[in-house]
XYZ file of C-alpha atoms in Angstrom:
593
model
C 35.201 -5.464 -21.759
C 31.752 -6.328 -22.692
C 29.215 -4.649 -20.482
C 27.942 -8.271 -18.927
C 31.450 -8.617 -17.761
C 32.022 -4.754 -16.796
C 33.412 -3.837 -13.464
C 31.744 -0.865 -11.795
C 34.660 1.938 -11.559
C 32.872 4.041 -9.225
C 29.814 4.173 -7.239
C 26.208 4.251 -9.378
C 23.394 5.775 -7.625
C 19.792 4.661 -9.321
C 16.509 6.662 -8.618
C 13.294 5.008 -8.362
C 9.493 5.048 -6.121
C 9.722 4.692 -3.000
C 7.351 2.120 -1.610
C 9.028 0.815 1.812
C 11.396 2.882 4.208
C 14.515 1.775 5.616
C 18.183 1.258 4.798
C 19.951 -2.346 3.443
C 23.411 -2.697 2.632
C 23.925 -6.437 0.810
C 24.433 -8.354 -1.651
C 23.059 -8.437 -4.863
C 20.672 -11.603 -6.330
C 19.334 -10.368 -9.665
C 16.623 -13.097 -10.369
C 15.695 -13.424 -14.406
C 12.522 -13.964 -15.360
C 13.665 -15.048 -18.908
C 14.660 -18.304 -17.739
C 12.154 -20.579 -18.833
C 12.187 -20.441 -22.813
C 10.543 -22.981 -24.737
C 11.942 -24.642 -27.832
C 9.422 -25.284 -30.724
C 10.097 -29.331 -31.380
C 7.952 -31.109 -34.559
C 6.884 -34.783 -33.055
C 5.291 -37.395 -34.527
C 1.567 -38.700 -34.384
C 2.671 -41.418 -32.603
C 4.157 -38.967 -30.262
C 1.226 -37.140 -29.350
C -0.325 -39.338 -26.226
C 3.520 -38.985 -24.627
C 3.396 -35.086 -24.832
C -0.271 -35.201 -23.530
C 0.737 -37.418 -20.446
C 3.774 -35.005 -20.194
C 1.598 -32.232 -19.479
C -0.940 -34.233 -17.363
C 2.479 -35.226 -15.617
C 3.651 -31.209 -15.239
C 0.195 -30.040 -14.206
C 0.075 -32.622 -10.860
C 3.471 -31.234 -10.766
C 2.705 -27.532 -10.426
C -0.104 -27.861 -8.721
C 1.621 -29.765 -6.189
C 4.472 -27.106 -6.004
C 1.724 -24.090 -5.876
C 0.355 -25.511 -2.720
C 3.558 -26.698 -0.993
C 4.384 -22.695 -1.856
C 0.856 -21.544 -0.483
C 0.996 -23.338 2.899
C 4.585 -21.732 2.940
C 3.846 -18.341 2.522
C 0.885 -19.004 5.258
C 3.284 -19.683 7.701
C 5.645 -17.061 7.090
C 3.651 -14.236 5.638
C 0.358 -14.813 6.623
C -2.772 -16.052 4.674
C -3.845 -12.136 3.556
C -0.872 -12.865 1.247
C -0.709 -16.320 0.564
C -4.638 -15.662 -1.349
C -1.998 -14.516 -4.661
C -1.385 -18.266 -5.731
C -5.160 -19.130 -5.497
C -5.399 -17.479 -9.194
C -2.094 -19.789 -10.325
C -3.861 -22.756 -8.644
C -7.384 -21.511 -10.587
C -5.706 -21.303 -13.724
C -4.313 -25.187 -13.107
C -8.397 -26.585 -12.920
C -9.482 -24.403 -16.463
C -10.558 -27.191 -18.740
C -11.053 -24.912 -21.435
C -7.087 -23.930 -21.365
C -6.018 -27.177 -21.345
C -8.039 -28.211 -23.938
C -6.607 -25.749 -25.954
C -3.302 -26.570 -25.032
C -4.096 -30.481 -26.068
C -5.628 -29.563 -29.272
C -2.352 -27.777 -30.168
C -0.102 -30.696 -29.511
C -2.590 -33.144 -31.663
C -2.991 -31.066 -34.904
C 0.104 -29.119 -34.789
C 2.367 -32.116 -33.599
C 4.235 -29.998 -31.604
C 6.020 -30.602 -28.049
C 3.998 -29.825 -24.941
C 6.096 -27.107 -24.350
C 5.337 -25.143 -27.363
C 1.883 -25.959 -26.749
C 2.012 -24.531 -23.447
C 3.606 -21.263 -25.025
C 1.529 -20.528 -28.372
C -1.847 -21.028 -25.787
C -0.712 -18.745 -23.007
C 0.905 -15.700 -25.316
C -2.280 -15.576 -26.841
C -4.130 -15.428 -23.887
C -1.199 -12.767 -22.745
C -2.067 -11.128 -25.811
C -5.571 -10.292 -24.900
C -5.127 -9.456 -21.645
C -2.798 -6.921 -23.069
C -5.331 -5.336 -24.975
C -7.811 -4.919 -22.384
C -8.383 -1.310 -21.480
C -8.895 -2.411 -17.633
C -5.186 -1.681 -15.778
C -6.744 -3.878 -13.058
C -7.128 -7.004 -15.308
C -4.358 -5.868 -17.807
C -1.687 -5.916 -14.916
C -3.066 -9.619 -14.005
C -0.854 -11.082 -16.881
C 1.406 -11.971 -14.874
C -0.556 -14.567 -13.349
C -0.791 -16.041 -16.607
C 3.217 -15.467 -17.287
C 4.011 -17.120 -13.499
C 2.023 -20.225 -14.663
C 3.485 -20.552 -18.163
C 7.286 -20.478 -16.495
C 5.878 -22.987 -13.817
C 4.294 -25.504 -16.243
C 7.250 -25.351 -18.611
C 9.783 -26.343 -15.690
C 8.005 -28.775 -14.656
C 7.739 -30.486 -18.543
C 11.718 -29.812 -18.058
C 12.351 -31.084 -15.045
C 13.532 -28.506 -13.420
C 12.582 -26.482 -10.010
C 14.113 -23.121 -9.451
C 15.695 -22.885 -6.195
C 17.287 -20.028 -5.321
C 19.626 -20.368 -2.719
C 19.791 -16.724 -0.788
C 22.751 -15.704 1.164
C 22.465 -13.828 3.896
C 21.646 -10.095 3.768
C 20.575 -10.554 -0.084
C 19.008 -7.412 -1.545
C 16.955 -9.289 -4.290
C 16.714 -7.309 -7.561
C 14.707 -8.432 -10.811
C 12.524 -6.650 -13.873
C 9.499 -8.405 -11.415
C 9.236 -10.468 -8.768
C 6.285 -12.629 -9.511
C 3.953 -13.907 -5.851
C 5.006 -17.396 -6.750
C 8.771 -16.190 -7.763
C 8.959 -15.127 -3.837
C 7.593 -17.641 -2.186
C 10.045 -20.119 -3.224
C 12.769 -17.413 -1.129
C 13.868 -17.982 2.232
C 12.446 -14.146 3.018
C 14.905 -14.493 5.877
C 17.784 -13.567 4.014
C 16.203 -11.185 2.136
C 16.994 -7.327 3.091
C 15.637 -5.589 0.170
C 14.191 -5.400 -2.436
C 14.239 -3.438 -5.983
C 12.468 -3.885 -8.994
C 11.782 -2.287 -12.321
C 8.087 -3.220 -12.806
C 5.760 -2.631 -10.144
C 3.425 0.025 -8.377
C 2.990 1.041 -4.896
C -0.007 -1.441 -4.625
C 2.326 -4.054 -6.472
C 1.928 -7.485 -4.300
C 6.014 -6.990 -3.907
C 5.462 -3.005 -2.204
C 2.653 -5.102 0.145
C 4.807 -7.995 1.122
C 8.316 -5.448 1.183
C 5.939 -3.184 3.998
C 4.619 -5.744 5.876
C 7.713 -7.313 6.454
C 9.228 -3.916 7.144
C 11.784 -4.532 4.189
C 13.188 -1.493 2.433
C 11.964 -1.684 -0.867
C 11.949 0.448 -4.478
C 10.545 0.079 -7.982
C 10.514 1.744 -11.014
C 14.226 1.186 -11.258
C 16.150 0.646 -14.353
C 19.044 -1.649 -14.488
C 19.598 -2.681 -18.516
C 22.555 0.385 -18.776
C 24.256 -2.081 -16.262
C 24.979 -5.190 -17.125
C 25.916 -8.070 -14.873
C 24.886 -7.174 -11.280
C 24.586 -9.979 -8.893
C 26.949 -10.274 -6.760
C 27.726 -6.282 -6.247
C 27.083 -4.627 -3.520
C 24.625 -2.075 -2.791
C 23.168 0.310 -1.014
C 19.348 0.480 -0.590
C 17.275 3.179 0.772
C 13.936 2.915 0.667
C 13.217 5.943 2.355
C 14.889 8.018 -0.284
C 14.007 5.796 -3.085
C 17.309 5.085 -4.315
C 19.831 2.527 -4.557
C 24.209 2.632 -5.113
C 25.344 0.268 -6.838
C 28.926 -0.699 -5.821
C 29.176 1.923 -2.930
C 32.420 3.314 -2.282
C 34.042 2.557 1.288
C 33.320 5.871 2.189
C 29.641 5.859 1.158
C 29.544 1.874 2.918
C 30.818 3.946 6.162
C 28.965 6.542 5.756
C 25.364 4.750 5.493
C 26.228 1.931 8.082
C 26.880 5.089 10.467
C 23.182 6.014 9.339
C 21.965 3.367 9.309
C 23.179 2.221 13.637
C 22.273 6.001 14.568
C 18.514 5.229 13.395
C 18.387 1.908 14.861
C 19.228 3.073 17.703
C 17.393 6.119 17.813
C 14.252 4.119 16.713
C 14.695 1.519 19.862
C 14.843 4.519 22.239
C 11.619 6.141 20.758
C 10.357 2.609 20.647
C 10.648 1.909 24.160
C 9.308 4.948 25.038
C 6.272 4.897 22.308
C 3.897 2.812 24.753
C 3.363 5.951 27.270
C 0.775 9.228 26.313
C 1.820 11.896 23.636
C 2.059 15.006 25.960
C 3.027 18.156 24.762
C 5.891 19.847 27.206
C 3.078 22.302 28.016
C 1.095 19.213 29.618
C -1.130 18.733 26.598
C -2.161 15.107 25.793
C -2.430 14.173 21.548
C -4.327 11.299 20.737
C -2.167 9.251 18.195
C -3.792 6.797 16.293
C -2.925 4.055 13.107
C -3.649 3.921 9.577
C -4.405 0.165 8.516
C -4.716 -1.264 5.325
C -3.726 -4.881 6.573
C -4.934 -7.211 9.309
C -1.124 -8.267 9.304
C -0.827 -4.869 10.762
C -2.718 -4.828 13.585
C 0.435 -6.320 15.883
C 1.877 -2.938 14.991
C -0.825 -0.940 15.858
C -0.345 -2.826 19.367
C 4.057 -2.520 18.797
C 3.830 1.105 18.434
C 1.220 2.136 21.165
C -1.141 3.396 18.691
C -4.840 4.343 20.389
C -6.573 2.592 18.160
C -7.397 2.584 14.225
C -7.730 6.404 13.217
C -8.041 4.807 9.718
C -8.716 1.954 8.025
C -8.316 2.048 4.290
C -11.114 -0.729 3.393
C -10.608 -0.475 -0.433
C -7.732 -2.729 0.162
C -9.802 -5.878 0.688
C -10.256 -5.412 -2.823
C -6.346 -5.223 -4.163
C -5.135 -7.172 -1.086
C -7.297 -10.106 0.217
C -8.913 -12.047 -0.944
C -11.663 -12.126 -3.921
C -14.484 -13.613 -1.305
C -13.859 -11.109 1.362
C -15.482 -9.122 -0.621
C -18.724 -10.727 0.158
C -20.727 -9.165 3.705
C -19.429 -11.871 5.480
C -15.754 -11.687 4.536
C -15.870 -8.090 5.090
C -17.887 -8.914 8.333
C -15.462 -10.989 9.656
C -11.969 -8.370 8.735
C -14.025 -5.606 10.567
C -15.333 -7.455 13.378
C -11.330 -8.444 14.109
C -10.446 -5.035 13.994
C -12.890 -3.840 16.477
C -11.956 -6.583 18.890
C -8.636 -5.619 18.633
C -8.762 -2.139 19.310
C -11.115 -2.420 22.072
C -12.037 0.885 24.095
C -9.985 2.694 21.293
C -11.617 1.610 18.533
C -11.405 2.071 14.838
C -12.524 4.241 12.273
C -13.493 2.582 9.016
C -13.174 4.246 5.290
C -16.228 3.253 2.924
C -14.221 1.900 -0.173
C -12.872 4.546 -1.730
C -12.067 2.908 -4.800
C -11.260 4.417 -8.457
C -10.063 2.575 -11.459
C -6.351 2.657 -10.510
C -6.709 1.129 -7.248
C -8.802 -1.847 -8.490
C -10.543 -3.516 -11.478
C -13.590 -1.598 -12.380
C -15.084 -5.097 -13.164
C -15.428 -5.497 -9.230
C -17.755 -2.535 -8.997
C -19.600 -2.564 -12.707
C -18.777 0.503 -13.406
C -16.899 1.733 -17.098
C -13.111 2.552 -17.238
C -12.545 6.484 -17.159
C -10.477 8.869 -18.685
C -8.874 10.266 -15.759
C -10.201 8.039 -12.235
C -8.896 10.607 -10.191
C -11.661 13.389 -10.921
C -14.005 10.079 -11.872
C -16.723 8.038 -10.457
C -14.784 7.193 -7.316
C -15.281 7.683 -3.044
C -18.795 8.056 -1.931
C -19.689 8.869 -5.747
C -19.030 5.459 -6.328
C -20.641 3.951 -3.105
C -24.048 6.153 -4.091
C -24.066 4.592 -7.462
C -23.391 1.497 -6.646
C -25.224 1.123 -3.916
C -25.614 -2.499 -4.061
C -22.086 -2.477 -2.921
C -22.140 0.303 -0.413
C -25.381 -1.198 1.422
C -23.157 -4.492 1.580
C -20.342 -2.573 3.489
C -22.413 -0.811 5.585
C -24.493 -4.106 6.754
C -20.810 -5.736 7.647
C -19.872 -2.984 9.245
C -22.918 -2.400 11.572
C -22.444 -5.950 12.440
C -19.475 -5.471 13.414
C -20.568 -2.171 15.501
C -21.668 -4.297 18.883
C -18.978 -2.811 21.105
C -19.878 0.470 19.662
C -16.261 0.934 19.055
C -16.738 1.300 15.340
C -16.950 4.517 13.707
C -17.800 4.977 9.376
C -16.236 7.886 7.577
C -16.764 8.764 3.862
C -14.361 9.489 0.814
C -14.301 12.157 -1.438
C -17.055 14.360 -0.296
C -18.059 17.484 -2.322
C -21.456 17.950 -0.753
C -23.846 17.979 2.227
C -26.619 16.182 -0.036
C -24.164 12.889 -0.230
C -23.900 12.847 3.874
C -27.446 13.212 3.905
C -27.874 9.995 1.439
C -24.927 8.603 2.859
C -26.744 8.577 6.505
C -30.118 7.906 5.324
C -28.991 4.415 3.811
C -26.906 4.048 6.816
C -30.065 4.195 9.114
C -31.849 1.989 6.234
C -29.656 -0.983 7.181
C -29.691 0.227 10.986
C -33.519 -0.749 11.230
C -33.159 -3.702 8.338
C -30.729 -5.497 10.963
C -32.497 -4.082 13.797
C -36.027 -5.980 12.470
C -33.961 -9.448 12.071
C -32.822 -8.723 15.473
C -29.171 -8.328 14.625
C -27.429 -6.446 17.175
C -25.981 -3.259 15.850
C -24.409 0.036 17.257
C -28.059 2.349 16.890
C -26.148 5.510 17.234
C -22.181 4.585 14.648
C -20.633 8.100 14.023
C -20.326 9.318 10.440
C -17.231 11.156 9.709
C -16.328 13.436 6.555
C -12.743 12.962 4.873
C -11.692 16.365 3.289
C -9.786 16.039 0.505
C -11.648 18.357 -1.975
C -11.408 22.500 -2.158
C -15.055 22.401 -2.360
C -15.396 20.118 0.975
C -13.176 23.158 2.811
C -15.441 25.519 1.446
C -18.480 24.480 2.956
C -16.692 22.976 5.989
C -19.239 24.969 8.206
C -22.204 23.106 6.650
C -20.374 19.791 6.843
C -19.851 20.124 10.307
C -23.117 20.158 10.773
C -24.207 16.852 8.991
C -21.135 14.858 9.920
C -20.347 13.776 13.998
C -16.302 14.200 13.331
C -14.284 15.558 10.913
C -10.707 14.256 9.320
C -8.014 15.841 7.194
C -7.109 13.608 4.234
C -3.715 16.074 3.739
C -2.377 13.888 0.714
C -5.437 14.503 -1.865
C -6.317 18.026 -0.522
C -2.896 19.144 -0.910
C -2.773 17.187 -4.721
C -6.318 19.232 -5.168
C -5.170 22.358 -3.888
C -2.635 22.909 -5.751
C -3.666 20.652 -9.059
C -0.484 18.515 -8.469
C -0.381 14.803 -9.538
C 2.175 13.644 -6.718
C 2.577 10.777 -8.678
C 3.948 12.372 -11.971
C 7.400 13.442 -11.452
C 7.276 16.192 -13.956
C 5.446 18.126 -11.686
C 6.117 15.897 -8.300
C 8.444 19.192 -7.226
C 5.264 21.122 -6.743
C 3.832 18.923 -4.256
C 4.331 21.591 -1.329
C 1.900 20.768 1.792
C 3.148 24.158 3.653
C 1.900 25.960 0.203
C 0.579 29.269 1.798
C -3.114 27.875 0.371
C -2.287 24.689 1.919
C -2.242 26.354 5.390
C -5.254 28.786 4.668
C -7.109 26.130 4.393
C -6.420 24.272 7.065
C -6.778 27.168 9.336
C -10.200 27.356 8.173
C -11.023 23.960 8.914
C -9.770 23.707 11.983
C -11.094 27.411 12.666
C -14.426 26.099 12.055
C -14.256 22.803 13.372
C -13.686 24.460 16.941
C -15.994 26.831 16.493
C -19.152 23.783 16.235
C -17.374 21.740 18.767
C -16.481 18.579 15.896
C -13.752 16.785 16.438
C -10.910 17.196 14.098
C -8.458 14.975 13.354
C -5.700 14.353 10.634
C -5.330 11.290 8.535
C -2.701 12.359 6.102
C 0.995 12.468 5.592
C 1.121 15.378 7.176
C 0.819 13.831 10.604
C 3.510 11.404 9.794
C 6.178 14.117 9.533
C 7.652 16.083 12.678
C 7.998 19.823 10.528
C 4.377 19.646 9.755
C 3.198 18.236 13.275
C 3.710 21.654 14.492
C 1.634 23.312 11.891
C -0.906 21.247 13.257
C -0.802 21.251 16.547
C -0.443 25.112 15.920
C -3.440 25.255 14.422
C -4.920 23.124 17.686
C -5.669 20.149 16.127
C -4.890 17.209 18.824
C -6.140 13.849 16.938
C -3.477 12.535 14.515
C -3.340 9.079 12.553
C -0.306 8.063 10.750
C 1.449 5.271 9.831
C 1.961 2.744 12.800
C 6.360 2.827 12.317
C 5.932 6.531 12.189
C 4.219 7.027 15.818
C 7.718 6.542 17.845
C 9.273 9.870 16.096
C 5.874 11.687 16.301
C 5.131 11.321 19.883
C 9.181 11.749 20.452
C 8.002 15.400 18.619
C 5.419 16.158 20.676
C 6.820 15.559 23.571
C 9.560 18.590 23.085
C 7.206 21.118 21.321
C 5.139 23.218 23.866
C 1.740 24.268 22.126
C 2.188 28.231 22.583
C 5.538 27.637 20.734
C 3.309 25.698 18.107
C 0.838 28.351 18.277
C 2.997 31.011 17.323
C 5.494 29.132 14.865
C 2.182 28.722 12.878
C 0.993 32.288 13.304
C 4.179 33.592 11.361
C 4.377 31.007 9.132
C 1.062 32.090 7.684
C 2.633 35.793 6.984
C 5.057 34.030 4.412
C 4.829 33.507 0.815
C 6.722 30.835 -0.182
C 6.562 27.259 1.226
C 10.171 27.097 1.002
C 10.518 29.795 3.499
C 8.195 28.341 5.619
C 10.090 25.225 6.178
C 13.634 26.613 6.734
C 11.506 29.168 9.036
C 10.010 25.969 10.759
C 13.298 24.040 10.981
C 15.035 27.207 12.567
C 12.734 27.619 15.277
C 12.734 23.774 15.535
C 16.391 23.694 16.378
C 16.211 27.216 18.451
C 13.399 26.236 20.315
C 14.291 22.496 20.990
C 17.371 21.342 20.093
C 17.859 18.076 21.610
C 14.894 16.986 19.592
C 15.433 18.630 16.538
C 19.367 17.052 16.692
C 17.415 13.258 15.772
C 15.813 15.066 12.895
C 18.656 15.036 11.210
């Protein structure tokens, strides 16, 4: 049996990222991007003004298909998305490329769709060699294009015809590729290619589809068709799921639906502690299209807003002080009274092109020129922000916090351009927010060790758990050779947050948590043992959390955390944790599992 042809004798389970929670079980579509080959074909001179009108003919032809697509995607995923075909439609009005393209069908007397090829590989080709992973990854702008304009010299329009409950699979799944989907039948979706910030992980999240990449399917053969099993949660998918496995899951999957709808319904009231203690819970935002869950989940307010993705997400014009005006000044009237904190870019070479900010590729971004290193540098771009920001500051429900800090000089610098712009708007007669708070993210050892001095320079204070936890400990939580080290109830991990939070009492500075950590129920009780009572998390993880708080009582908290910290092992301070969990409250800890 060849292996296109191969039956699946038993269930295949496939490990890849994680980028969008949740649980599918469909049908699989595997969509092939190999599809549009072009055949080299010698013409005659006499030929030559037929292949040129040809590709006049396909170019009205995509560009009429990319906009049909674009005011399709508006409508059903919003126009922070739709902003990916502008580059296709770009690419469509570059006289030079078509030139090129024309110049090859006159002296090589070749058919347009050659032409089309032999131009755009060699244009693939040099945006292959470009040391930039920002521009490098845009290729496949230039590949989307290619298979558009050499369908349309064919003739022929893909339409892919979904059935319901499709989990769509494919080595990538180009903007332009999923726009032409009915996303209503979609339930997952899995790909090989991709990142976290890939335009699929964006779309898969806001849509609240489960979603994976980084998954390998060439060892098996023909797959759509199959069934499967997706869980984006755990990052996996089973191919050809027993009954048992199908029976098991779809029990899963019911028990968290319905679980979720009861902690939904109840997610609109205050997170009190059973002790009588109220917990601010707050959102992290990357997307505008996220604000209606912000709203969905009773979040109070924006506890973070991740700006860097105007960059990687929007698009290139909101960039500008008025498109970045106009992004901030929704959120703030959105949140109203509860307001929103916004992150100064905190941008590094693998979030975004390092074109956007002028500044050289690095060896390793991650120790680089990045957070308010970058915004003090560049300071072109910073003083931008900050002027769009401070317009946007009028209700004076608008609060700045700063990336990456390692210092009290770059809060000072920080504040002093702040109150630069302040009186520069101030003197046009812009009305701005006179006294904005300036928060501190730490994320850096050094940052905990002079916590006492930071809380001095900065008005709040917020845990970024995910990169202190990576600095701690000197763990890439990306690289899965040493992913198993990535332990946020490390005894240093606690240490240090017992002398933040130690601290941060002790000068009367609000405190609050920004990280994963706040998103999970085990480690909500470290921290609301340690007395910290302003989380921010994810909006669909609010529901659980507040469900969490409302069982724990904050002496139990108090002293789970208190005996955790004479432990050695973060191991045994998790089962420790989970055991008093389910002692302690039962019924709660029952829907943990």
């Amino acid at each position: 049996m060849s292996s296109s042809a191969r039956e699946f004798s038993k269930e295949i389970t496939l490990h890849g990222l994680a980028i969008s929670p949740g649980i599918s079980i469909g049908t699989i579509l595997y969509l092939d991007s190999q599809g549009h080959q072009a055949l080299l074909q010698h013409i005659e001179p006499a030929q030559v003004n037929k292949e040129i009108r040809r590709l006049n003919r396909a170019v009205i032809i995509a560009r009429q298909q990319l906009n049909e697509l674009k005011a399709r995607m508006e409508r059903e995923l919003g126009s922070q998305h739709a902003y990916i075909l502008d580059a296709h439609l770009l690419m469509l009005e570059d006289k030079a490329l078509f030139k090129d393209i024309k110049k090859t069908i006159t002296e090589q007397f070749v058919n347009a769709e050659w032409a089309v090829k032999v131009v755009l590989d060699r244009f693939l080709a040099a945006y292959a060699s470009i040391s930039d992973r920002y521009l490098r990854q845009r290729g496949s702008d230039i590949e989307d294009v290619a298979r558009r304009l050499t369908d349309a010299l064919l003739g022929k329009r893909n339409s892919y015809r979904l059935p319901l409950n499709s989990i769509v699979i494919g080595e990538d799944l180009p903007a332009s590729v999923l726009a032409e989907l009915d996303m209503r039948h979609i339930i997952a979706m899995v790909t090989h290619a991709g990142s976290w910030a890939s335009h699929t992980a964006i779309i898969a999240r806001s849509l609240r589809i489960p979603a994976i990449v980084g998954v390998d399917f060439s060892e098996h053969g023909q797959i759509t068709g199959h069934t499967a099993i997706v869980d984006g949660g755990a990052g996996l998918i089973i191919l050809d799921p027993t009954e048992a496995t199908i029976k098991r899951y779809r029990a899963f999957q019911e028990q968290k639906r319905r679980n979720f709808n009861t902690l939904l319904a109840q997610s609109r009231r205050p997170a009190i502690t059973a002790d009588g203690e109220e917990i601010t819970i707050r959102a992290n935002v990357e997307l505008l299209s996220e604000l209606d869950a912000v709203k969905r989940y009773g979040a109070q307010g924006i506890g973070l807003f991740r700006s860097e993705f105007i960059f990687t997400n929007m698009l290139p014009q909101a960039g500008s002080e008025d498109g970045q005006y106009q992004i901030y000044q929704r959120l703030a009237e959105s949140t109203a009274e509860n307001g929103v904190t916004i992150r100064t870019f905190d941008l590094s070479e693998d979030k975004v092109s390092m074109s956007l900010t002028g500044i050289e590729s690095e060896i390793n971004p991650a120790l680089g020129l990045r957070g308010i290193r970058l915004a003090l540098k560049n300071q072109p771009m910073f003083r931008t922000q900050i002027r769009a920001i401070l317009r946007a500051s009028q209700r004076k429900n608008v609060q700045i916090i700063l990336p990456m800090v390692t210092s009290t000089s770059e809060v000072r610098y920080a504040r002093k351009i702040i109150n630069e712009v302040i009186a520069e708007l101030t003197d046009k007669g812009v009305e701005v927010d006179q006294n904005i708070k300036l928060g501190v993210t730490i994320e850096v050892p050094s940052a905990v060790m002079i916590i006492d001095q930071l809380a001095q320079e900065a008005d709040f204070l917020s845990l970024g758990t995910n990169d202190l936890i990576q600095y701690l400990l000197a763990i890439d939580r990306n690289n899965k050779q040493v992913a198993y080290l990535y332990q946020p109830l490390h005894p240093a991990v606690l240490q240090s947050l017992m002398w933040v939070a130690k601290v941060a009492q002790a000068r009367k500075v609000l405190l609050d948590v920004c990280g994963e950590m706040a998103s999970n129920p085990i480690y909500v009780v470290v921290l609301l043992g340690l007395g910290i009572k302003h989380l921010s998390m994810t909006p669909a993880a609010i529901p659980l959390i507040k469900d969490a708080i409302k069982a724990i009582r904050l002496s139990d908290a108090q002293e789970i955390f208190e005996k955790a910290l004479q432990m050695s092992l973060a191991q045994e301070i998790e089962e420790y944790i989970c055991e008093e969990l389910a002692r302690r409250f039962p019924s709660f800890y029952a829907n943990l599992k």
